[in-house]
Short mmCIF file of C-alpha atoms in Angstrom, two decimals:
data_model
loop_
_atom_site.label_atom_id
_atom_site.label_comp_id
_atom_site.label_asym_id
_atom_site.label_seq_id
_atom_site.Cartn_x
_atom_site.Cartn_y
_atom_site.Cartn_z
CA UNK A 1089 -15.79 -37.69 -53.19
CA UNK A 1090 -17.19 -36.18 -50.02
CA UNK A 1091 -17.13 -32.45 -49.70
CA UNK A 1092 -13.76 -31.35 -48.35
CA UNK A 1093 -13.51 -28.43 -45.96
CA UNK A 1094 -10.27 -26.53 -45.50
CA UNK A 1095 -9.78 -23.58 -43.18
CA UNK A 1096 -6.95 -21.07 -42.99
CA UNK A 1097 -6.08 -18.25 -40.63
CA UNK A 1098 -4.38 -15.58 -42.69
CA UNK A 1099 -1.70 -13.60 -40.92
CA UNK A 1100 -2.05 -9.92 -41.67
CA UNK A 1101 1.30 -8.88 -40.31
CA UNK A 1102 3.59 -10.15 -42.99
CA UNK A 1103 2.97 -9.35 -46.64
CA UNK A 1104 5.64 -11.80 -47.74
CA UNK A 1105 3.56 -14.67 -46.32
CA UNK A 1106 0.45 -13.69 -48.29
CA UNK A 1107 -0.44 -16.49 -50.65
CA UNK A 1108 0.43 -19.41 -48.36
CA UNK A 1109 -3.19 -20.48 -48.06
CA UNK A 1110 -3.86 -20.14 -51.81
CA UNK A 1111 -0.74 -22.13 -52.51
CA UNK A 1112 -1.95 -24.90 -50.22
CA UNK A 1113 -5.40 -25.04 -51.83
CA UNK A 1114 -3.77 -25.21 -55.24
CA UNK A 1115 -1.71 -28.19 -54.08
CA UNK A 1116 -4.81 -29.94 -52.71
CA UNK A 1117 -6.74 -29.36 -55.95
CA UNK A 1118 -3.86 -30.77 -57.98
CA UNK A 1119 -3.70 -33.82 -55.77
CA UNK A 1120 -7.44 -34.33 -56.19
CA UNK A 1121 -6.98 -34.29 -59.96
CA UNK A 1122 -8.82 -31.08 -60.91
CA UNK A 1123 -8.02 -29.75 -64.39
CA UNK A 1124 -5.42 -27.00 -64.86
CA UNK A 1125 -7.88 -24.30 -65.90
CA UNK A 1126 -10.11 -24.80 -62.86
CA UNK A 1127 -7.13 -24.87 -60.52
CA UNK A 1128 -5.73 -21.67 -62.00
CA UNK A 1129 -9.06 -19.86 -61.77
CA UNK A 1130 -9.52 -20.92 -58.15
CA UNK A 1131 -5.92 -20.04 -57.32
CA UNK A 1132 -6.16 -16.56 -58.90
CA UNK A 1133 -9.45 -15.76 -57.13
CA UNK A 1134 -8.22 -16.90 -53.76
CA UNK A 1135 -4.76 -15.35 -54.10
CA UNK A 1136 -6.17 -11.92 -55.01
CA UNK A 1137 -8.55 -12.22 -52.07
CA UNK A 1138 -5.78 -13.27 -49.74
CA UNK A 1139 -3.61 -10.34 -50.82
CA UNK A 1140 -6.56 -8.01 -50.16
CA UNK A 1141 -7.03 -9.50 -46.69
CA UNK A 1142 -3.41 -8.84 -45.85
CA UNK A 1143 -3.04 -5.35 -47.30
CA UNK A 1144 -6.41 -3.94 -46.26
CA UNK A 1145 -7.71 -5.93 -43.31
CA UNK A 1146 -4.81 -7.30 -41.24
CA UNK A 1147 -5.69 -10.87 -42.13
CA UNK A 1148 -8.76 -13.00 -41.60
CA UNK A 1149 -10.20 -16.48 -41.99
CA UNK A 1150 -10.67 -18.42 -45.23
CA UNK A 1151 -12.96 -21.43 -45.58
CA UNK A 1152 -12.73 -23.53 -48.71
CA UNK A 1153 -15.28 -26.19 -49.62
CA UNK A 1154 -14.31 -28.54 -52.42
CA UNK A 1155 -16.59 -30.96 -54.22
CA UNK A 1156 -16.17 -32.46 -57.70
CA UNK A 1157 -18.32 -29.79 -59.40
CA UNK A 1158 -17.26 -26.65 -57.61
CA UNK A 1159 -14.89 -24.89 -55.27
CA UNK A 1160 -16.42 -22.47 -52.82
CA UNK A 1161 -14.17 -19.91 -51.16
CA UNK A 1162 -15.38 -17.77 -48.26
CA UNK A 1163 -13.01 -15.09 -47.02
CA UNK A 1164 -13.99 -13.20 -43.87
CA UNK A 1165 -12.13 -10.37 -42.22
CA UNK A 1166 -12.82 -7.87 -39.46
CA UNK A 1167 -11.04 -5.04 -41.26
CA UNK A 1168 -12.23 -1.52 -42.11
CA UNK A 1169 -14.80 -2.58 -44.73
CA UNK A 1170 -15.02 -1.26 -48.29
CA UNK A 1171 -16.17 2.35 -48.39
CA UNK A 1172 -17.22 2.47 -52.04
CA UNK A 1173 -17.97 -0.99 -53.36
CA UNK A 1174 -19.10 0.32 -56.77
CA UNK A 1175 -15.69 1.87 -57.36
CA UNK A 1176 -13.89 -1.20 -55.99
CA UNK A 1177 -15.32 -3.24 -58.88
CA UNK A 1178 -13.71 -0.91 -61.40
CA UNK A 1179 -10.41 -1.86 -62.95
CA UNK A 1180 -7.69 0.48 -61.75
CA UNK A 1181 -9.47 1.82 -58.68
CA UNK A 1182 -7.36 1.34 -55.58
CA UNK A 1183 -6.95 2.58 -52.04
CA UNK A 1184 -3.69 0.68 -51.50
CA UNK A 1185 -0.61 2.43 -50.16
CA UNK A 1186 2.47 3.17 -52.22
CA UNK A 1187 4.31 0.47 -50.24
CA UNK A 1188 1.84 -2.13 -51.44
CA UNK A 1189 2.09 -0.86 -55.00
CA UNK A 1190 5.86 -1.12 -54.86
CA UNK A 1191 5.37 -4.79 -54.10
CA UNK A 1192 3.49 -5.33 -57.37
CA UNK A 1193 -0.07 -5.19 -56.07
CA UNK A 1194 -2.62 -2.52 -55.31
CA UNK A 1195 -3.15 -1.78 -58.99
CA UNK A 1196 -6.90 -1.93 -58.67
CA UNK A 1197 -7.20 -5.32 -60.35
CA UNK A 1198 -8.06 -7.49 -57.35
CA UNK A 1199 -11.86 -7.52 -57.43
CA UNK A 1200 -12.05 -7.34 -61.25
CA UNK A 1201 -9.80 -10.40 -61.49
CA UNK A 1202 -11.84 -12.24 -58.86
CA UNK A 1203 -15.05 -11.41 -60.71
CA UNK A 1204 -13.58 -12.43 -64.06
CA UNK A 1205 -12.53 -15.88 -62.93
CA UNK A 1206 -15.24 -16.91 -60.51
CA UNK A 1207 -18.68 -18.13 -61.58
CA UNK A 1208 -20.28 -16.43 -58.62
CA UNK A 1209 -19.08 -13.68 -56.33
CA UNK A 1210 -20.80 -11.87 -53.52
CA UNK A 1211 -19.35 -9.30 -51.18
CA UNK A 1212 -20.84 -8.24 -47.89
CA UNK A 1213 -19.10 -5.32 -46.31
CA UNK A 1214 -19.75 -2.90 -43.49
CA UNK A 1215 -17.59 0.03 -42.57
CA UNK A 1216 -15.70 -0.58 -39.36
CA UNK A 1217 -16.97 -4.15 -39.13
CA UNK A 1218 -15.35 -6.08 -41.93
CA UNK A 1219 -15.83 -7.78 -45.25
CA UNK A 1220 -16.88 -11.25 -46.34
CA UNK A 1221 -16.25 -12.38 -49.89
CA UNK A 1222 -17.87 -15.52 -51.20
CA UNK A 1223 -16.79 -17.00 -54.50
CA UNK A 1224 -17.72 -20.16 -56.37
CA UNK A 1225 -15.56 -21.62 -59.11
CA UNK A 1226 -17.27 -24.35 -61.11
CA UNK A 1227 -15.38 -27.09 -62.88
CA UNK A 1228 -15.86 -27.09 -66.64
CA UNK A 1229 -15.79 -30.52 -68.18
CA UNK B 1438 10.99 -23.05 -77.32
CA UNK B 1439 12.85 -24.62 -74.42
CA UNK B 1440 13.86 -22.67 -71.33
CA UNK B 1441 17.42 -23.47 -72.39
CA UNK B 1442 16.82 -21.41 -75.56
CA UNK B 1443 15.39 -18.56 -73.49
CA UNK B 1444 18.56 -18.60 -71.43
CA UNK B 1445 20.71 -18.41 -74.57
CA UNK B 1446 18.64 -15.69 -76.27
CA UNK B 1447 18.74 -13.55 -73.14
CA UNK B 1448 22.36 -14.41 -72.33
CA UNK B 1449 21.02 -15.21 -68.91
CA UNK B 1450 22.47 -16.80 -65.84
CA UNK B 1451 20.59 -19.75 -64.32
CA UNK B 1452 19.98 -19.03 -60.64
CA UNK B 1453 18.01 -22.19 -59.92
CA UNK B 1454 16.11 -24.99 -61.65
CA UNK B 1455 18.95 -26.12 -63.91
CA UNK B 1456 17.26 -29.53 -64.20
CA UNK B 1457 14.18 -28.03 -65.89
CA UNK B 1458 15.96 -26.27 -68.76
CA UNK B 1459 14.50 -28.65 -71.34
CA UNK B 1460 10.94 -27.71 -70.33
CA UNK B 1461 9.00 -26.31 -73.34
CA UNK B 1462 7.37 -22.88 -73.16
CA UNK B 1463 5.02 -21.37 -75.73
CA UNK B 1464 4.25 -17.91 -74.39
CA UNK B 1465 5.49 -15.28 -71.99
CA UNK B 1466 4.38 -12.25 -70.02
CA UNK B 1467 6.40 -9.20 -68.96
CA UNK B 1468 5.13 -7.23 -65.97
CA UNK B 1469 6.02 -5.61 -62.68
CA UNK B 1470 2.38 -5.58 -61.65
CA UNK B 1471 1.47 -9.03 -60.44
CA UNK B 1472 -2.27 -8.38 -60.77
CA UNK B 1473 -1.71 -7.79 -64.48
CA UNK B 1474 -0.16 -11.23 -64.70
CA UNK B 1475 -3.10 -12.70 -62.80
CA UNK B 1476 -5.54 -11.09 -65.24
CA UNK B 1477 -4.78 -13.73 -67.87
CA UNK B 1478 -5.66 -17.26 -66.96
CA UNK B 1479 -4.19 -18.86 -70.05
CA UNK B 1480 -1.05 -20.94 -70.10
CA UNK B 1481 1.96 -18.69 -69.88
CA UNK B 1482 5.32 -20.30 -69.46
CA UNK B 1483 7.52 -17.39 -68.54
CA UNK B 1484 7.28 -14.31 -66.36
CA UNK B 1485 9.73 -11.50 -67.09
CA UNK B 1486 9.89 -8.98 -64.27
CA UNK B 1487 12.02 -6.41 -62.54
CA UNK B 1488 10.23 -6.99 -59.26
CA UNK B 1489 12.11 -8.87 -56.58
CA UNK B 1490 9.88 -10.17 -53.81
CA UNK B 1491 8.30 -13.45 -52.80
CA UNK B 1492 5.00 -12.54 -54.45
CA UNK B 1493 6.69 -12.83 -57.84
CA UNK B 1494 7.28 -16.52 -57.15
CA UNK B 1495 3.79 -16.90 -55.69
CA UNK B 1496 2.24 -15.37 -58.79
CA UNK B 1497 4.24 -17.65 -61.07
CA UNK B 1498 3.21 -20.58 -58.93
CA UNK B 1499 -0.50 -19.72 -59.10
CA UNK B 1500 -0.26 -19.39 -62.86
CA UNK B 1501 1.68 -22.64 -63.38
CA UNK B 1502 4.56 -20.69 -64.89
CA UNK B 1503 7.75 -22.67 -65.13
CA UNK B 1504 10.28 -19.86 -65.37
CA UNK B 1505 10.90 -16.37 -63.98
CA UNK B 1506 13.33 -14.06 -65.74
CA UNK B 1507 14.76 -11.23 -63.65
CA UNK B 1508 15.55 -8.36 -66.01
CA UNK B 1509 18.11 -5.58 -65.94
CA UNK B 1510 20.69 -7.70 -64.13
CA UNK B 1511 19.06 -7.24 -60.74
CA UNK B 1512 20.28 -9.56 -58.03
CA UNK B 1513 17.56 -11.38 -56.07
CA UNK B 1514 18.42 -12.38 -52.53
CA UNK B 1515 19.06 -15.99 -51.64
CA UNK B 1516 15.67 -16.39 -49.97
CA UNK B 1517 13.88 -15.55 -53.20
CA UNK B 1518 15.97 -17.96 -55.25
CA UNK B 1519 15.47 -20.72 -52.68
CA UNK B 1520 11.73 -20.11 -52.72
CA UNK B 1521 11.60 -20.42 -56.53
CA UNK B 1522 13.71 -23.56 -56.28
CA UNK B 1523 11.32 -25.05 -53.70
CA UNK B 1524 8.47 -24.52 -56.16
CA UNK B 1525 10.43 -26.13 -59.04
CA UNK B 1526 10.48 -22.82 -60.91
CA UNK B 1527 13.52 -21.93 -63.01
CA UNK B 1528 14.94 -18.50 -62.21
CA UNK B 1529 17.05 -16.72 -64.79
CA UNK B 1530 18.81 -13.38 -64.63
CA UNK B 1531 19.41 -11.38 -67.78
CA UNK B 1532 21.41 -8.17 -68.20
CA UNK B 1533 18.82 -6.91 -70.73
CA UNK B 1534 16.08 -4.44 -69.81
CA UNK B 1535 12.45 -5.54 -69.76
CA UNK B 1536 11.75 -4.06 -73.19
CA UNK B 1537 14.78 -5.58 -74.85
CA UNK B 1538 14.41 -8.95 -73.15
CA UNK B 1539 10.76 -9.23 -74.24
CA UNK B 1540 11.68 -8.05 -77.75
CA UNK B 1541 14.41 -10.65 -78.13
CA UNK B 1542 12.10 -13.47 -77.09
CA UNK B 1543 9.24 -12.21 -79.27
CA UNK B 1544 11.56 -11.96 -82.26
CA UNK B 1545 12.46 -15.58 -81.74
CA UNK B 1546 8.84 -16.69 -81.82
CA UNK B 1547 7.80 -16.60 -78.18
CA UNK B 1548 4.46 -14.81 -78.26
CA UNK B 1549 2.34 -13.13 -75.62
CA UNK B 1550 -1.13 -14.04 -74.43
CA UNK B 1551 -3.85 -11.71 -75.68
#
């Protein structure tokens, strides 16, 4: 299998649409025959990231590279950046609005969940410039 | 346990996915915080929630959950039911509260994921 590249523009205007890209990647991974555990881990990581993009950064661009051994997800936005990255890694820390919390997110579990289920995660962020999150999910066979 | 049994135990109404009622489920999760659901990667068949928005269906989809139970008799709008239907997810509505609904299922052998 050649490396597959997928790219998505995430709309930051509509919270109800958040997850479209993750849903599509999940479908592609299923079609390619990846195992359930790998698909779920990739889907969780990307979905949490996608939600973050929508609620904090007004959308962005997601690149996904798929090969048989790993799924690489790169999420780039031009949002406000993360002011305190150390705190953002902590479970329960959040800067989300009450509106977002009412929708079932913004509980401060996004980055911890992404860290828990990816094999590699790196975040580059600059205040006022934006944030890029890179994650790698390896297949376990 | 089959989803059909879940329906009976919770005296629930089937809103969509009638054709999947014989699907077997072995565990469940009750939450209004979707990130809490996403914190457990293991197989969970059922999501019990009082939250009514599209992200509930998305979360169930990401987690390969086959059934969503809306608790406390809340009425989801048509769009939400259609969305669950499009993802082949059964949607049930029970008059019981979250605590009671979870308790009834647990008592009947449907465990959580720890």
